[in-house]
XYZ file of C-alpha atoms in Angstrom:
352
model
C 0.413 -0.066 -0.194
C 1.466 3.494 -0.568
C 1.757 5.740 2.084
C -1.217 8.472 2.917
C 0.016 12.791 3.534
C -1.196 14.642 4.822
C -2.581 18.822 4.231
C -3.549 21.136 6.264
C -3.877 24.608 4.108
C -4.148 27.532 6.211
C -7.526 29.993 4.124
C -6.372 32.408 6.864
C -2.708 33.214 7.186
C -1.100 36.406 6.242
C -3.818 38.784 7.524
C -2.722 40.083 10.589
C -2.179 43.311 10.961
C 1.059 43.609 9.524
C -0.034 43.538 5.929
C -1.807 47.096 6.906
C 1.658 48.714 8.756
C 4.058 46.350 6.768
C 2.242 45.804 3.379
C 2.796 42.029 3.329
C 1.532 40.097 1.034
C -1.924 37.758 1.170
C -2.722 35.042 -1.367
C -6.041 34.779 -2.467
C -7.948 31.478 -2.272
C -7.727 29.829 -5.760
C -3.929 30.953 -5.056
C -3.475 28.923 -2.206
C -6.197 26.526 -4.148
C -3.405 25.609 -6.957
C -0.126 25.440 -4.636
C -2.244 22.718 -3.222
C -3.093 21.007 -6.557
C 0.179 21.581 -7.444
C 1.579 19.721 -5.050
C -0.970 16.825 -5.459
C 0.353 16.716 -8.915
C 3.976 15.861 -7.207
C 2.248 13.798 -4.931
C 0.715 11.333 -7.416
C 3.749 11.453 -9.795
C 6.319 9.548 -6.968
C 3.004 6.990 -6.225
C 0.752 8.500 -3.626
C -2.280 7.165 -4.483
C -4.225 9.345 -1.251
C -4.013 12.147 1.039
C -6.031 13.148 4.138
C -6.581 16.664 3.919
C -7.848 19.418 6.968
C -11.194 21.208 6.185
C -12.209 24.750 6.309
C -14.831 26.847 5.451
C -12.365 29.297 3.338
C -13.065 28.210 -0.013
C -9.444 26.294 -0.605
C -11.335 22.331 -0.663
C -13.947 23.089 -2.970
C -11.427 24.684 -5.370
C -9.848 21.834 -5.467
C -12.434 19.159 -5.620
C -13.662 20.995 -9.019
C -10.720 20.706 -10.314
C -10.038 17.241 -9.941
C -13.608 16.311 -10.506
C -13.216 18.005 -14.311
C -9.908 15.954 -14.423
C -12.004 12.757 -14.357
C -14.742 13.845 -16.529
C -11.630 14.419 -18.574
C -11.142 10.976 -18.087
C -7.466 11.591 -16.684
C -5.709 11.008 -13.007
C -3.529 14.054 -12.344
C -3.448 14.147 -8.606
C -4.315 11.832 -5.742
C -8.107 10.819 -4.120
C -8.642 13.602 -1.518
C -10.145 12.773 1.062
C -11.295 15.301 3.649
C -11.083 14.473 7.970
C -14.232 13.524 9.669
C -14.073 16.815 11.943
C -16.107 19.569 13.027
C -14.465 22.948 11.309
C -14.749 25.992 14.282
C -11.974 28.672 11.662
C -9.977 28.782 14.926
C -6.766 27.607 15.460
C -8.844 24.882 16.877
C -8.701 23.510 13.815
C -5.406 23.127 13.029
C -4.606 21.437 16.241
C -7.046 19.215 15.591
C -6.422 18.081 12.004
C -3.088 17.792 12.869
C -3.461 15.052 15.641
C -6.556 13.031 13.702
C -3.491 12.669 10.801
C -1.043 11.026 13.355
C -3.112 9.156 14.950
C -4.594 8.090 10.875
C -0.935 7.475 10.493
C -0.347 9.597 7.675
C 3.966 9.355 6.404
C 3.936 13.113 6.514
C 1.759 16.388 6.749
C 2.379 18.980 4.144
C 1.616 22.980 6.070
C 0.455 25.850 3.908
C 0.366 28.723 6.045
C 3.155 30.875 8.910
C 5.846 30.858 11.271
C 1.816 30.276 13.722
C 0.559 27.644 11.581
C 3.221 25.385 11.580
C 4.044 25.815 15.566
C -0.002 25.146 15.661
C 1.588 21.572 13.658
C 4.402 20.812 14.955
C 2.368 21.036 18.411
C 0.197 18.202 18.203
C 1.458 16.186 14.791
C 4.083 14.567 17.226
C 6.927 12.699 14.884
C 5.214 13.020 11.698
C 7.911 14.977 9.787
C 6.101 18.199 8.841
C 6.555 19.693 4.489
C 6.567 23.205 5.287
C 5.553 25.933 2.303
C 5.325 29.179 3.485
C 1.727 31.186 2.883
C 1.839 33.563 5.972
C 3.296 37.147 6.914
C 6.729 36.101 8.499
C 7.821 32.449 6.940
C 11.607 31.855 9.011
C 10.289 28.445 9.899
C 9.024 27.155 5.830
C 12.022 27.834 3.656
C 11.422 29.828 0.249
C 10.431 27.162 -2.334
C 8.864 26.030 -5.347
C 5.357 24.045 -3.752
C 5.472 21.235 -6.715
C 9.338 20.362 -5.195
C 8.742 20.776 -1.731
C 5.890 17.777 -2.847
C 8.007 15.796 -4.742
C 10.838 15.665 -2.700
C 7.879 14.881 0.219
C 6.114 12.016 -2.267
C 10.360 10.786 -2.798
C 10.678 10.575 1.227
C 7.439 9.137 2.450
C 7.818 5.845 -0.669
C 11.118 5.399 1.038
C 12.842 5.864 -2.341
C 15.436 8.325 0.086
C 17.086 7.297 2.710
C 16.063 8.372 5.871
C 18.771 9.920 7.004
C 18.741 12.371 3.747
C 14.865 12.443 3.576
C 14.154 14.117 6.848
C 16.014 17.053 8.759
C 16.064 17.442 12.640
C 14.305 20.809 13.925
C 14.263 22.749 17.791
C 11.951 24.213 19.858
C 11.493 26.286 22.467
C 8.894 25.298 25.719
C 7.801 27.928 27.257
C 6.555 27.407 31.341
C 4.688 29.407 32.786
C 4.703 28.332 37.125
C 6.141 25.009 36.379
C 4.167 23.472 33.355
C 5.110 23.849 29.952
C 2.138 26.432 28.274
C 3.104 26.933 24.820
C 6.048 26.303 22.420
C 7.563 28.195 19.567
C 9.439 26.984 16.337
C 11.865 30.116 15.678
C 11.616 33.098 18.167
C 10.154 33.728 21.556
C 9.612 37.711 21.993
C 9.347 39.082 25.703
C 7.541 42.515 25.229
C 6.341 45.297 27.293
C 2.998 45.372 26.007
C 0.824 43.363 28.905
C -2.724 43.405 26.325
C -2.438 40.501 23.538
C -4.259 42.783 21.577
C -3.564 42.950 17.703
C -1.325 39.923 18.387
C 1.390 40.418 15.865
C 4.303 42.313 17.151
C 5.351 45.543 14.667
C 6.271 47.863 17.337
C 10.196 47.430 18.011
C 9.942 50.025 21.051
C 8.325 47.347 23.168
C 11.203 44.677 22.626
C 12.754 43.230 25.241
C 14.186 39.748 25.026
C 14.885 38.044 22.425
C 15.142 34.257 22.644
C 15.497 32.308 18.378
C 16.138 28.768 17.715
C 18.029 30.021 15.045
C 19.169 33.217 13.241
C 19.441 33.382 9.659
C 20.417 36.487 8.567
C 18.185 36.589 5.029
C 15.248 36.179 7.597
C 11.831 38.632 7.938
C 10.384 38.972 11.770
C 11.874 38.609 14.807
C 14.621 35.820 14.365
C 16.422 38.213 11.599
C 17.449 41.009 14.796
C 19.403 38.048 16.152
C 20.021 36.013 12.861
C 22.447 39.466 12.055
C 24.088 39.821 15.017
C 25.069 36.222 15.126
C 23.640 33.360 13.536
C 22.555 29.948 14.097
C 22.998 27.358 11.402
C 19.105 24.687 11.947
C 21.634 21.927 12.310
C 23.332 22.936 14.985
C 22.950 22.671 18.856
C 20.931 25.770 20.324
C 19.911 28.803 20.435
C 20.541 32.658 21.475
C 19.657 34.851 22.981
C 19.302 39.000 22.907
C 18.754 42.109 25.479
C 16.809 44.649 23.734
C 15.959 47.526 24.476
C 14.818 50.789 23.233
C 17.019 52.856 20.472
C 18.391 55.536 23.081
C 19.438 52.847 25.719
C 20.479 50.611 23.580
C 24.338 49.474 23.001
C 24.441 49.350 19.398
C 21.015 49.864 17.481
C 20.511 47.927 14.541
C 18.518 48.532 11.571
C 16.419 44.959 11.633
C 13.862 43.894 8.572
C 11.188 43.185 11.670
C 8.373 42.332 9.118
C 7.396 42.722 5.367
C 8.414 46.028 4.357
C 9.081 47.303 7.531
C 12.621 48.104 8.052
C 12.466 49.337 11.625
C 15.941 50.298 13.652
C 16.142 47.998 17.257
C 18.366 48.807 20.259
C 20.433 46.087 21.364
C 22.267 45.851 25.369
C 23.743 42.289 24.210
C 23.034 38.714 23.444
C 25.030 35.039 24.265
C 23.807 31.697 22.650
C 21.391 30.388 24.076
C 22.651 26.718 25.164
C 19.734 23.179 25.232
C 17.808 21.519 27.609
C 19.178 24.248 30.311
C 16.265 26.249 31.904
C 16.490 30.714 31.138
C 14.567 32.645 33.418
C 13.934 35.726 31.738
C 14.792 38.989 33.172
C 11.700 41.259 32.351
C 9.186 40.586 35.163
C 6.085 41.606 33.511
C 5.194 41.795 30.035
C 3.902 39.866 27.212
C 5.311 36.311 25.465
C 5.221 36.858 21.426
C 5.353 33.156 20.201
C 6.620 33.122 16.285
C 5.718 36.426 15.704
C 2.592 36.673 17.608
C 1.562 37.631 21.210
C -0.145 34.458 23.403
C 0.816 34.787 26.727
C 0.783 37.844 29.357
C 2.688 37.076 32.310
C 3.111 39.505 35.711
C 5.714 39.401 38.426
C 3.645 36.617 40.291
C 4.371 33.977 37.198
C 6.984 32.421 37.366
C 8.134 31.955 33.468
C 10.785 30.178 32.044
C 12.188 28.595 28.616
C 14.066 25.783 27.314
C 15.061 24.963 24.067
C 15.219 21.545 22.609
C 17.129 20.148 20.180
C 15.735 17.345 17.870
C 12.053 18.410 18.442
C 10.336 17.811 15.293
C 11.281 16.366 11.700
C 11.354 17.940 8.570
C 11.368 16.792 4.999
C 15.205 17.893 4.022
C 13.536 19.139 0.703
C 16.959 20.022 -0.416
C 18.689 17.160 0.733
C 15.768 14.945 -1.054
C 16.245 16.603 -4.682
C 19.905 16.556 -4.397
C 19.879 12.546 -3.352
C 17.521 12.110 -6.848
C 19.714 13.595 -8.456
C 22.648 11.816 -8.222
C 20.846 8.067 -7.931
C 18.804 9.850 -11.194
C 15.847 8.911 -9.264
C 12.920 10.792 -11.591
C 15.488 8.738 -14.764
C 12.619 7.550 -16.723
C 14.691 5.293 -19.136
C 18.150 3.721 -17.647
C 21.342 4.841 -19.838
C 23.319 1.990 -20.986
C 26.189 3.920 -21.219
C 27.613 7.440 -19.696
C 26.195 10.350 -22.148
C 28.527 11.543 -23.745
C 29.547 15.875 -22.371
C 28.708 18.631 -24.033
C 31.023 21.069 -25.005
C 29.676 24.696 -26.212
C 31.379 26.100 -28.847
C 32.087 30.003 -28.846
């Protein structure tokens, strides 16, 4: 039996206030449906015949079902059969949580996720050991790599059908556990930021004057969002152990002032008081006594001086499909070659 792949497509990602203050992009429903169709076509080419998909009221599933019916009427079968999960739809993040858990229980081999950092965090919280194949359709997209969805679908299909060794096909990823009074309340895949505003409000971070502490699992200098601050100070690779802790301040009070892309189209001066590495497995108590905690760019938890907050970075906390590694392996071993060559192809020289 061919393995089953899950798809969770968030119909409302990239619709926060950063679209207004920072000109962030927002994909239309038809664009999201077309991304799903491209992934489906790539999965089918690898032998995947069945897909479980999260139901939603945004219209992605309707567009996909209409295209599948149209192809069947033409007598073609370029896509796997898509089976909506039998679950109620609330239109909240609870749908993503439940879909990820249901797919895990159903035994899917991987979950393709369409969304930003927040959507991927919601899936990672409930998918267990099921690998995630991320496709960036959100506002801040530090966790899912920017890549054509067809290639992501192709790598996922090759990985779950066993054509790529697991040591190459899947990569380990880090997370930060956020504990309040000794109990893990939330996780973050990229960054945890402590800000002065006590009210969660619009949730998305875009006012740097309130930034005070930042903790990241990895720091890439070409990233967007809060992790870009850390990446421009001291890059930390996704594959290496531990992360980075940064103490922030107002630009007037900082030891240095960094200009960072904290949202698409939004360059902001950020005061930096200092930074150091964050070791894995060691609980860290923030210096800030009251405010709110933002996870992967969105405020989620308000806390006061009475709350005992600690952060612990975990190595090897979840798995993702190593798209680049899969495609390199496929090229090196000619997995997508339909006809075996009886001899090595002759080199081609160009005459200038």
